[in-house]
Amino acid sequence: MAYASKKEEESGLSSYYNNKTTIIQEARVFNESPISPRKCRALLTRIVYLLYIGETLSSQEATTLFFGTTKLFQHKDSALRQMVYLAIKELATNAEDVIMVTSSIMKDMQPNSEVIYRPNAIRALCRIIDPSMAQGVERFFKAAIVDRTPSISSAALVSSYHLFPHAKDVVKRWVNEAQEAVNAKSSPSFFGGSSGGYLNFGSSGASNTGYQPIPSTSYIAQYHALGLLYLIRRQDRMAVTKMIQQLGGGKSGAGTTLKNPMALCMLIRYAAKIIDEDPNVQRQMLDLLDGWLRHKSDMVNFEAARAICEMKKVPTAQLSKAISVLQLFLSSPKPVLKFAATRTLAALALTHPSSVATCNVDLENLIADSNRSVATYAITTLLKTGNEASVDRLMKQITGFMSEISDEFKVIIVDAIRSLCLKFPTKHVSMLSFLAGVLRDEGGYDFKRAVVEAMFDMIKYIADCKEQALSHLCEFIEDCEFTKLSVRILHLLGMEGPKSPQPTKYIRFIYNRVVLENATVRAAAVSSLAKFGVNAIDMALRRSIGVLLNRCLDDVDDEVRDRAAMYLKVMKERPLADVYVKEESVFSLAALESKLVAYISDPVAASQPFDVTSIPKVSRAQLAAESIRPSTLDTIAMPVARADSTPPPPTAADTQSTYVQQLAEVPELAEYGPVLNSSTKAAQLTESETEYQVMCVKHIFKEHIVFQFNVTNTLPDTILEQVSVIMQPQADCGLTEDFIIPVPTLTTSTSPGIVYVSFSRDNPEEYATGSFQCALKFVSKELDPSTGEPEDEGYEDEYQVEDVELAAGGDYIIPSYASFSSEWDRLRTGASSTETFSLAAMESIKAACNSIIEILNMEPLGGTETPTSASVHTLQLSGLIAGGGGKVLVRCRMTFAKGEGVTLELGVRAEQESACALVVSAVCG
């Protein structure tokens, strides 16, 4: 099909020619007699092109075209038949009753059918047949897989690969044929002599069945066969390991039967995956990888070197060999090899900079490479491996080509410099000058953000450059076109500007934003000005800030006016300033989310105002650590995460939300009200290798405590019925059992099942603690292997699990950040208690600190969890009591003497007397 010219496109001829309605109308050409192969091929090409560009056909339209296409089976033209199969394959997904064409397709894929379109028939049949029919065509696929013609063998192997998810048991039986295809010697190709020219285009309508195969040198069928073999065996690690060793060809790699480089690359990837899963086979696999480093194919050499570089705990000797191979690629005339090598070395430099340093001379030669992608990776790697003496020289070279590369690579360079300036802080002058220069250049948001982030880090970690960096940022916001960046810089100026020796020099830049910018930036500028006013020691400066804020009261935007009014009030009243401007703590986002979810899902609680006092706080440093953004430098060119790698663990917010959702689905617990606190981590009550596994989560309500037991049955041939947990509390624990909600049936597929045991708190004002003996009780029944149904008769059984502890820390006390000195003074008039303990078993003050933090589950403040003296120390802790118990602070004064252990003076201050008693009892216990 010829592409439409520009004139035709302008006139709309192309859109008409490839219009869906036009094509469907022209499909009557399929019904003409005699059939015109040329016209039909052209129309089929247009149909396939239409589907390729994303046009969708309704089921009726696809079915009409599909069965119109099948009428062309009566014509024997080879090129037409190939086009028919291509169209059938694409239309089969939407058309109905496609299975009716199966017999016509199977005629063309008979083993004795020496036609050029037999591979096309095999591929089409894979799309047409129902998975239940796979067994019926097994004979044809087996014969095709071992066929001497590579096009037929490859078509059968790829079709088997796609058929595997739907008919696993059938395809698994073809493993011997796939193995034979992997070991196949040089075989003929379907490109041979025929009477109609290349693929018989332009031939007459006569039958064209004879063709002379010529030998193939690509061995592509080995690549496809290896993929199918791995798909069949991937659940059996030992079988995959054996396959790799058999096909690897020994230490030198010379004995391998694999001739196709792509197949060898795939085998290397399988080997790398096995090493990652089972470190015990690393030595054997490394021998194979070492042999492949000397293969005649560059592709195989690189894949083996990359696999070694990405390996964990790789021996230095092996790593050196891989780096030597990559070093040779750095001087290759092929750009793709240079790019691959520099990218791999850039990733390796993150973990082994000293090993990569041996390539620095070759990398420096690539800085001037015409391919700027190669040059960027070379520079990035040099920045990671270079020493302090080479920084200035590298900076000059970088400046030369920054204008020639895209923003994407500029970000990589900037992030490399960001890490370098933290590595060599004495070189901050040249690097800051470079960043200030590129900040003035043209660029998109991502590039400018990377530069600003780099300057932020320099301000944070290199005190000497703070003043200069803030000045550069002030100049940048004068011309900044990105609102987000302006807001962030204004926030930073508000945080760092008041602490500088001359805070007044920044105020002009900030107030200019109030005059010249949009409402979002103006509001941020008002907040920044207010911070200067609140933190200013000079009263004249405070009055000047007040004048500027007063002018903002006439702003057209209500957000700006409201902020100005609020901050004017705050500046006049010191207590308000401490809360709204100087407060260093913020709410824990995970706890806030879970509390809000519980609040809106409980109609009773939603009728009352939301209580923020029950939400724990964290310091801004902790919040930043939780949400820290990895540098692009740390992620660029890193190995791609494997598809089956372990997913990240759920966050605290995810866990709490899951608990709230699970409890909401239990009608017996609907009247209990909102959950005050849930265990942050489930307690394991059994060993991980046992046949029945039990985990416990505790939920604290106002008047009840609910124990949630997650029970897993790992025996596939056993079903458990009436699964419950019998809990025996210790005497006088202050709890009375209400009911048990058992799991009716539990199998391996339905595990874990949840058993709930509810207790009432005898006195909701007190905090019940104690230990509970637990036993798993159930009726065990065997499953009939033939029917899968459980037996009629079972037997009752009990399974003892570990005791469950209901304790102060973790169940009632929630860690919460606070400013210790001010909060300690505030609680001076509240409940307090002081006790002295002798901790003779403690071998150091550090051990005592760790033990107290673990028992109380409270937030250590001001770095006091790390003692600075071996003999005297004061530990400061902060927390919240679940259920409105308020704030509680603990001061632990400790002394240590050898032979006597640690002497502890425990001081507790809280908003309620019961909270003090809870903390003291937890330490006493």
Coordinates of N, CA and C in Angstrom, one line a residue, residues 545-709:
I545 N 8.2 44.7 59.0 CA 7.4 43.5 58.5 C 5.9 43.8 58.7
G546 N 5.6 44.3 59.9 CA 4.1 44.6 60.1 C 3.6 45.5 59.1
V547 N 4.3 46.6 58.7 CA 3.9 47.5 57.7 C 3.6 46.8 56.4
L548 N 4.6 45.9 56.0 CA 4.4 45.2 54.7 C 3.2 44.3 54.8
L549 N 3.0 43.6 55.9 CA 1.8 42.7 56.0 C 0.5 43.5 56.0
N550 N 0.5 44.7 56.6 CA -0.7 45.5 56.5 C -1.1 45.9 55.1
R551 N -0.1 46.1 54.3 CA -0.4 46.4 52.9 C -1.0 45.2 52.2
C552 N -0.7 44.0 52.6 CA -1.2 42.8 52.0 C -2.7 42.6 52.4
L553 N -3.2 43.3 53.3 CA -4.7 43.2 53.7 C -5.6 43.7 52.6
D554 N -5.0 44.5 51.6 CA -5.9 45.0 50.5 C -5.7 44.1 49.3
D555 N -5.1 43.0 49.4 CA -4.9 42.1 48.2 C -6.2 41.6 47.7
V556 N -6.3 41.4 46.4 CA -7.5 40.9 45.7 C -7.8 39.5 46.0
D557 N -6.8 38.7 46.5 CA -7.1 37.3 46.7 C -7.3 37.1 48.2
D558 N -8.4 36.3 48.5 CA -8.8 36.2 49.9 C -7.8 35.3 50.7
E559 N -7.1 34.4 50.1 CA -6.1 33.6 50.8 C -4.9 34.5 51.2
V560 N -4.5 35.4 50.4 CA -3.4 36.3 50.8 C -3.9 37.2 51.9
R561 N -5.1 37.7 51.8 CA -5.6 38.6 52.9 C -5.7 37.9 54.2
D562 N -6.2 36.6 54.1 CA -6.4 35.8 55.4 C -5.1 35.5 56.0
R563 N -4.1 35.2 55.2 CA -2.8 34.9 55.8 C -2.2 36.1 56.5
A564 N -2.3 37.3 55.8 CA -1.7 38.5 56.3 C -2.4 38.8 57.6
A565 N -3.7 38.7 57.7 CA -4.5 39.0 58.9 C -4.1 38.1 60.1
M566 N -3.9 36.8 59.7 CA -3.6 35.8 60.8 C -2.2 36.1 61.3
Y567 N -1.2 36.3 60.4 CA 0.2 36.5 60.9 C 0.3 37.9 61.6
L568 N -0.4 38.9 61.3 CA -0.4 40.1 62.1 C -0.8 39.9 63.5
K569 N -1.8 39.0 63.6 CA -2.3 38.6 65.0 C -1.3 37.8 65.7
V570 N -0.7 36.9 65.0 CA 0.4 36.0 65.6 C 1.6 36.8 66.0
M571 N 2.0 37.8 65.3 CA 3.2 38.6 65.7 C 2.9 39.4 67.0
K572 N 1.7 39.6 67.3 CA 1.4 40.4 68.5 C 1.3 39.5 69.7
E573 N 1.0 38.2 69.5 CA 0.8 37.3 70.7 C 1.8 36.2 70.6
R574 N 2.7 36.2 71.5 CA 3.8 35.2 71.5 C 3.4 33.7 71.5
P575 N 2.4 33.4 72.4 CA 1.9 32.0 72.4 C 1.4 31.5 71.1
L576 N 0.8 32.4 70.3 CA 0.3 31.9 69.0 C 1.5 31.7 68.1
A577 N 2.5 32.5 68.2 CA 3.7 32.4 67.3 C 4.3 31.0 67.6
D578 N 4.4 30.6 68.9 CA 5.0 29.3 69.2 C 4.3 28.2 68.6
V579 N 3.0 28.3 68.4 CA 2.1 27.2 67.9 C 2.1 27.2 66.4
Y580 N 1.9 28.4 65.8 CA 1.7 28.4 64.3 C 2.9 28.7 63.5
V581 N 4.0 29.2 64.1 CA 5.2 29.5 63.3 C 6.4 28.7 63.7
K582 N 6.6 28.7 65.0 CA 7.9 28.1 65.5 C 7.7 26.6 65.8
E583 N 6.5 26.0 65.8 CA 6.3 24.6 66.1 C 7.1 23.7 65.1
E584 N 7.9 22.9 65.6 CA 8.8 22.0 64.8 C 8.2 20.7 64.5
S585 N 7.1 20.3 65.2 CA 6.5 19.0 65.0 C 5.3 19.1 64.0
V586 N 5.0 17.9 63.4 CA 3.9 17.8 62.5 C 3.2 16.5 62.8
F587 N 1.9 16.4 62.3 CA 1.2 15.2 62.6 C 1.8 14.0 61.7
S588 N 1.8 12.8 62.3 CA 2.2 11.6 61.6 C 1.1 11.4 60.5
L589 N 1.5 11.4 59.3 CA 0.5 11.3 58.2 C -0.2 10.0 58.2
A590 N 0.6 8.9 58.5 CA 0.0 7.5 58.5 C -1.1 7.5 59.6
A591 N -0.8 8.0 60.8 CA -1.8 8.0 61.9 C -3.0 8.9 61.6
L592 N -2.7 10.0 61.0 CA -3.8 10.9 60.6 C -4.7 10.3 59.6
E593 N -4.1 9.6 58.6 CA -5.0 9.0 57.6 C -5.9 7.9 58.2
S594 N -5.3 7.0 59.1 CA -6.1 6.0 59.7 C -7.2 6.5 60.6
K595 N -6.9 7.6 61.3 CA -7.9 8.2 62.2 C -9.0 8.8 61.4
L596 N -8.7 9.5 60.3 CA -9.7 10.1 59.5 C -10.6 9.0 58.8
V597 N -10.0 7.9 58.4 CA -10.8 6.8 57.8 C -11.7 6.3 58.8
A598 N -11.2 6.0 60.0 CA -12.1 5.5 61.1 C -13.2 6.5 61.4
Y599 N -12.9 7.8 61.4 CA -13.9 8.9 61.7 C -15.0 9.0 60.7
I600 N -14.7 8.9 59.4 CA -15.7 9.1 58.4 C -16.5 7.8 58.2
S601 N -16.0 6.6 58.6 CA -16.7 5.4 58.5 C -17.6 5.1 59.7
D602 N -17.5 5.9 60.7 CA -18.3 5.6 61.9 C -19.3 6.8 62.0
P603 N -20.6 6.5 61.8 CA -21.7 7.6 61.8 C -21.7 8.3 63.2
V604 N -21.5 7.5 64.3 CA -21.6 8.1 65.6 C -20.5 9.1 65.8
A605 N -19.3 8.7 65.5 CA -18.1 9.5 65.6 C -18.2 10.8 64.7
A606 N -18.8 10.6 63.5 CA -18.8 11.7 62.6 C -19.8 12.8 63.1
S607 N -20.6 12.5 64.0 CA -21.5 13.6 64.5 C -20.8 14.5 65.5
Q608 N -19.6 14.1 65.9 CA -18.8 15.0 66.9 C -17.6 15.6 66.1
P609 N -17.1 16.7 66.6 CA -15.9 17.3 65.9 C -14.7 16.3 66.0
F610 N -13.9 16.3 65.0 CA -12.7 15.5 64.9 C -11.7 15.9 65.9
D611 N -11.2 14.9 66.7 CA -10.2 15.2 67.8 C -8.8 15.0 67.3
V612 N -8.1 16.1 67.1 CA -6.7 16.0 66.6 C -5.7 15.7 67.8
T613 N -6.1 15.8 69.0 CA -5.2 15.6 70.1 C -4.8 14.1 70.2
S614 N -5.5 13.2 69.6 CA -5.2 11.8 69.7 C -4.2 11.4 68.7
I615 N -3.8 12.3 67.8 CA -2.9 11.9 66.7 C -1.5 12.2 67.1
P616 N -0.6 11.2 67.0 CA 0.8 11.4 67.4 C 1.5 12.3 66.4
K617 N 2.5 13.0 66.9 CA 3.3 13.9 66.1 C 4.7 13.4 65.9
V618 N 5.3 13.9 64.8 CA 6.7 13.5 64.5 C 7.4 14.8 64.2
S619 N 8.7 14.8 64.3 CA 9.5 15.9 63.9 C 9.6 16.1 62.4
R620 N 9.9 17.3 62.0 CA 10.0 17.5 60.5 C 11.1 16.6 59.9
A621 N 12.2 16.4 60.7 CA 13.3 15.6 60.2 C 12.8 14.1 60.0
Q622 N 11.9 13.6 60.9 CA 11.4 12.3 60.8 C 10.5 12.2 59.5
L623 N 9.6 13.2 59.4 CA 8.7 13.2 58.2 C 9.5 13.2 56.9
A624 N 10.6 14.0 56.9 CA 11.4 14.1 55.7 C 12.1 12.7 55.4
A625 N 12.5 12.1 56.5 CA 13.2 10.7 56.3 C 12.2 9.7 55.8
E626 N 10.9 9.8 56.2 CA 9.9 8.9 55.7 C 9.6 9.1 54.3
S627 N 9.6 10.3 53.8 CA 9.2 10.6 52.4 C 10.4 11.1 51.6
I628 N 11.6 10.6 52.0 CA 12.8 11.1 51.3 C 12.8 10.7 49.9
R629 N 13.1 11.5 49.0 CA 13.2 11.3 47.5 C 14.6 10.8 47.1
P630 N 14.7 9.6 46.6 CA 16.1 9.3 46.1 C 16.5 10.1 45.0
S631 N 17.8 10.5 45.0 CA 18.4 11.3 44.0 C 18.3 10.6 42.7
T632 N 18.1 11.3 41.6 CA 18.2 10.7 40.3 C 19.5 10.0 40.0
L633 N 20.6 10.6 40.6 CA 21.9 10.0 40.5 C 21.9 8.6 41.0
D634 N 21.1 8.3 42.1 CA 21.1 7.0 42.7 C 20.3 6.0 42.0
T635 N 19.4 6.5 41.1 CA 18.5 5.6 40.4 C 18.8 5.5 38.9
I636 N 19.6 6.4 38.4 CA 19.8 6.4 36.9 C 20.7 5.2 36.6
A637 N 20.4 4.5 35.6 CA 21.2 3.4 35.1 C 21.3 2.2 36.1
M638 N 20.4 2.3 37.1 CA 20.4 1.1 38.0 C 19.7 0.0 37.3
P639 N 20.0 -1.3 37.8 CA 19.4 -2.4 37.1 C 17.8 -2.4 37.3
V640 N 17.1 -2.7 36.3 CA 15.7 -2.7 36.3 C 15.2 -3.8 37.3
A641 N 14.3 -3.4 38.1 CA 13.8 -4.4 39.1 C 13.1 -5.6 38.4
R642 N 13.4 -6.8 38.9 CA 12.9 -7.9 38.3 C 11.4 -8.0 38.5
A643 N 10.7 -8.6 37.5 CA 9.2 -8.7 37.6 C 8.7 -9.4 38.8
D644 N 9.5 -10.4 39.3 CA 9.0 -11.2 40.4 C 9.7 -10.8 41.7
S645 N 10.4 -9.6 41.8 CA 11.0 -9.2 43.0 C 10.0 -8.9 44.1
T646 N 10.5 -9.0 45.3 CA 9.6 -8.8 46.4 C 9.0 -7.4 46.5
P647 N 7.7 -7.3 46.5 CA 7.1 -5.9 46.6 C 7.4 -5.2 47.9
P648 N 7.4 -3.9 47.9 CA 7.6 -3.2 49.1 C 6.6 -3.5 50.2
P649 N 7.0 -3.5 51.5 CA 6.0 -3.8 52.5 C 5.0 -2.7 52.6
P650 N 3.7 -3.0 53.1 CA 2.7 -2.0 53.2 C 3.1 -1.0 54.2
T651 N 2.7 0.3 54.0 CA 2.9 1.3 55.0 C 2.0 1.2 56.2
A652 N 2.3 1.9 57.2 CA 1.5 1.9 58.4 C 0.1 2.3 58.1
A653 N -0.1 3.4 57.2 CA -1.4 3.8 56.8 C -2.2 2.7 56.1
D654 N -1.5 2.0 55.2 CA -2.1 0.9 54.5 C -2.6 -0.2 55.4
T655 N -1.8 -0.5 56.4 CA -2.1 -1.6 57.4 C -3.3 -1.1 58.2
Q656 N -3.3 0.1 58.7 CA -4.4 0.6 59.6 C -5.7 0.6 58.8
S657 N -5.6 1.1 57.5 CA -6.8 1.2 56.7 C -7.4 -0.2 56.4
T658 N -6.5 -1.2 56.2 CA -7.0 -2.6 56.1 C -7.7 -3.1 57.3
Y659 N -7.1 -2.8 58.5 CA -7.8 -3.2 59.7 C -9.2 -2.6 59.9
V660 N -9.2 -1.3 59.6 CA -10.5 -0.6 59.7 C -11.6 -1.2 58.8
Q661 N -11.1 -1.6 57.6 CA -12.0 -2.2 56.6 C -12.5 -3.6 57.0
Q662 N -11.5 -4.3 57.6 CA -11.9 -5.7 58.0 C -12.9 -5.6 59.2
L663 N -12.6 -4.7 60.1 CA -13.5 -4.6 61.3 C -14.9 -4.1 60.9
A664 N -15.0 -3.3 59.9 CA -16.3 -2.7 59.5 C -17.1 -3.8 58.8
E665 N -16.5 -4.9 58.4 CA -17.3 -6.0 57.7 C -17.8 -7.0 58.7
V666 N -17.6 -6.8 60.0 CA -18.0 -7.7 61.1 C -19.2 -7.1 61.8
P667 N -20.4 -7.5 61.6 CA -21.6 -6.9 62.2 C -21.6 -6.9 63.7
E668 N -21.0 -8.0 64.3 CA -21.0 -8.1 65.7 C -20.2 -6.9 66.4
L669 N -19.3 -6.3 65.6 CA -18.5 -5.2 66.2 C -18.9 -3.8 65.8
A670 N -20.1 -3.8 65.2 CA -20.6 -2.5 64.7 C -20.9 -1.5 65.8
E671 N -21.3 -2.0 67.0 CA -21.7 -1.1 68.1 C -20.5 -0.7 68.9
Y672 N -19.3 -1.1 68.6 CA -18.2 -0.8 69.5 C -17.6 0.6 69.3
G673 N -18.0 1.2 68.2 CA -17.5 2.6 67.9 C -16.1 2.5 67.2
P674 N -15.5 3.7 67.1 CA -14.2 3.7 66.4 C -13.1 3.0 67.1
V675 N -12.1 2.5 66.4 CA -10.9 1.9 66.9 C -10.0 3.0 67.5
L676 N -9.6 2.8 68.7 CA -8.7 3.8 69.3 C -7.3 3.5 68.9
N677 N -6.9 2.3 68.8 CA -5.5 1.9 68.4 C -5.5 0.5 68.0
S678 N -4.7 0.2 67.0 CA -4.4 -1.2 66.6 C -3.0 -1.5 66.5
S679 N -2.6 -2.7 66.7 CA -1.2 -3.1 66.7 C -0.6 -2.7 65.3
T680 N 0.6 -2.1 65.4 CA 1.3 -1.7 64.2 C 1.9 -2.9 63.5
K681 N 2.1 -4.0 64.2 CA 2.7 -5.2 63.6 C 2.1 -6.4 64.2
A682 N 1.7 -7.3 63.4 CA 1.1 -8.6 63.9 C 2.1 -9.4 64.6
A683 N 1.7 -10.0 65.8 CA 2.6 -10.9 66.5 C 2.5 -12.3 66.0
Q684 N 3.6 -12.9 65.7 CA 3.7 -14.3 65.2 C 3.6 -15.2 66.4
L685 N 2.6 -16.1 66.4 CA 2.4 -17.0 67.6 C 2.8 -18.4 67.3
T686 N 3.3 -18.7 66.0 CA 3.7 -20.0 65.6 C 5.0 -19.8 64.8
E687 N 5.8 -20.9 64.7 CA 6.9 -20.9 63.8 C 6.5 -20.8 62.3
S688 N 7.3 -20.3 61.5 CA 6.9 -20.1 60.1 C 6.9 -21.4 59.3
E689 N 7.5 -22.5 59.9 CA 7.5 -23.8 59.2 C 6.4 -24.7 59.6
T690 N 5.5 -24.3 60.5 CA 4.5 -25.2 61.0 C 3.4 -25.3 60.1
E691 N 2.6 -26.4 60.2 CA 1.5 -26.6 59.3 C 0.3 -25.6 59.5
Y692 N 0.1 -25.1 60.7 CA -0.9 -24.1 61.0 C -0.2 -22.9 61.5
Q693 N -0.4 -21.8 60.9 CA 0.3 -20.5 61.3 C -0.7 -19.5 61.8
V694 N -0.4 -18.9 62.9 CA -1.3 -18.0 63.6 C -0.6 -16.7 63.9
M695 N -1.2 -15.6 63.6 CA -0.7 -14.2 63.9 C -1.8 -13.5 64.6
C696 N -1.4 -12.6 65.5 CA -2.4 -11.9 66.3 C -2.2 -10.4 66.2
V697 N -3.4 -9.7 66.0 CA -3.5 -8.2 66.0 C -4.5 -7.8 67.1
K698 N -4.1 -6.8 67.9 CA -5.0 -6.3 69.0 C -5.6 -5.0 68.6
H699 N -6.9 -4.9 68.8 CA -7.7 -3.6 68.5 C -8.3 -3.1 69.8
I700 N -7.9 -1.9 70.1 CA -8.4 -1.3 71.4 C -9.6 -0.4 71.1
F701 N -10.8 -0.7 71.7 CA -12.0 0.2 71.6 C -12.2 0.8 73.0
K702 N -13.2 1.7 73.0 CA -13.4 2.4 74.2 C -13.8 1.5 75.4
E703 N -14.7 0.5 75.1 CA -15.1 -0.4 76.2 C -14.8 -1.8 75.9
H704 N -14.1 -2.1 74.8 CA -13.8 -3.5 74.5 C -12.4 -3.6 73.9
I705 N -11.9 -4.8 74.0 CA -10.6 -5.2 73.3 C -10.9 -6.4 72.4
V706 N -10.5 -6.3 71.1 CA -10.8 -7.4 70.2 C -9.4 -7.9 69.7
F707 N -9.3 -9.2 69.8 CA -8.1 -9.9 69.3 C -8.4 -10.5 68.0
Q708 N -7.6 -10.2 67.0 CA -7.8 -10.7 65.6 C -6.7 -11.7 65.3
F709 N -7.1 -12.9 65.1 CA -6.2 -14.0 64.8 C -6.2 -14.4 63.3

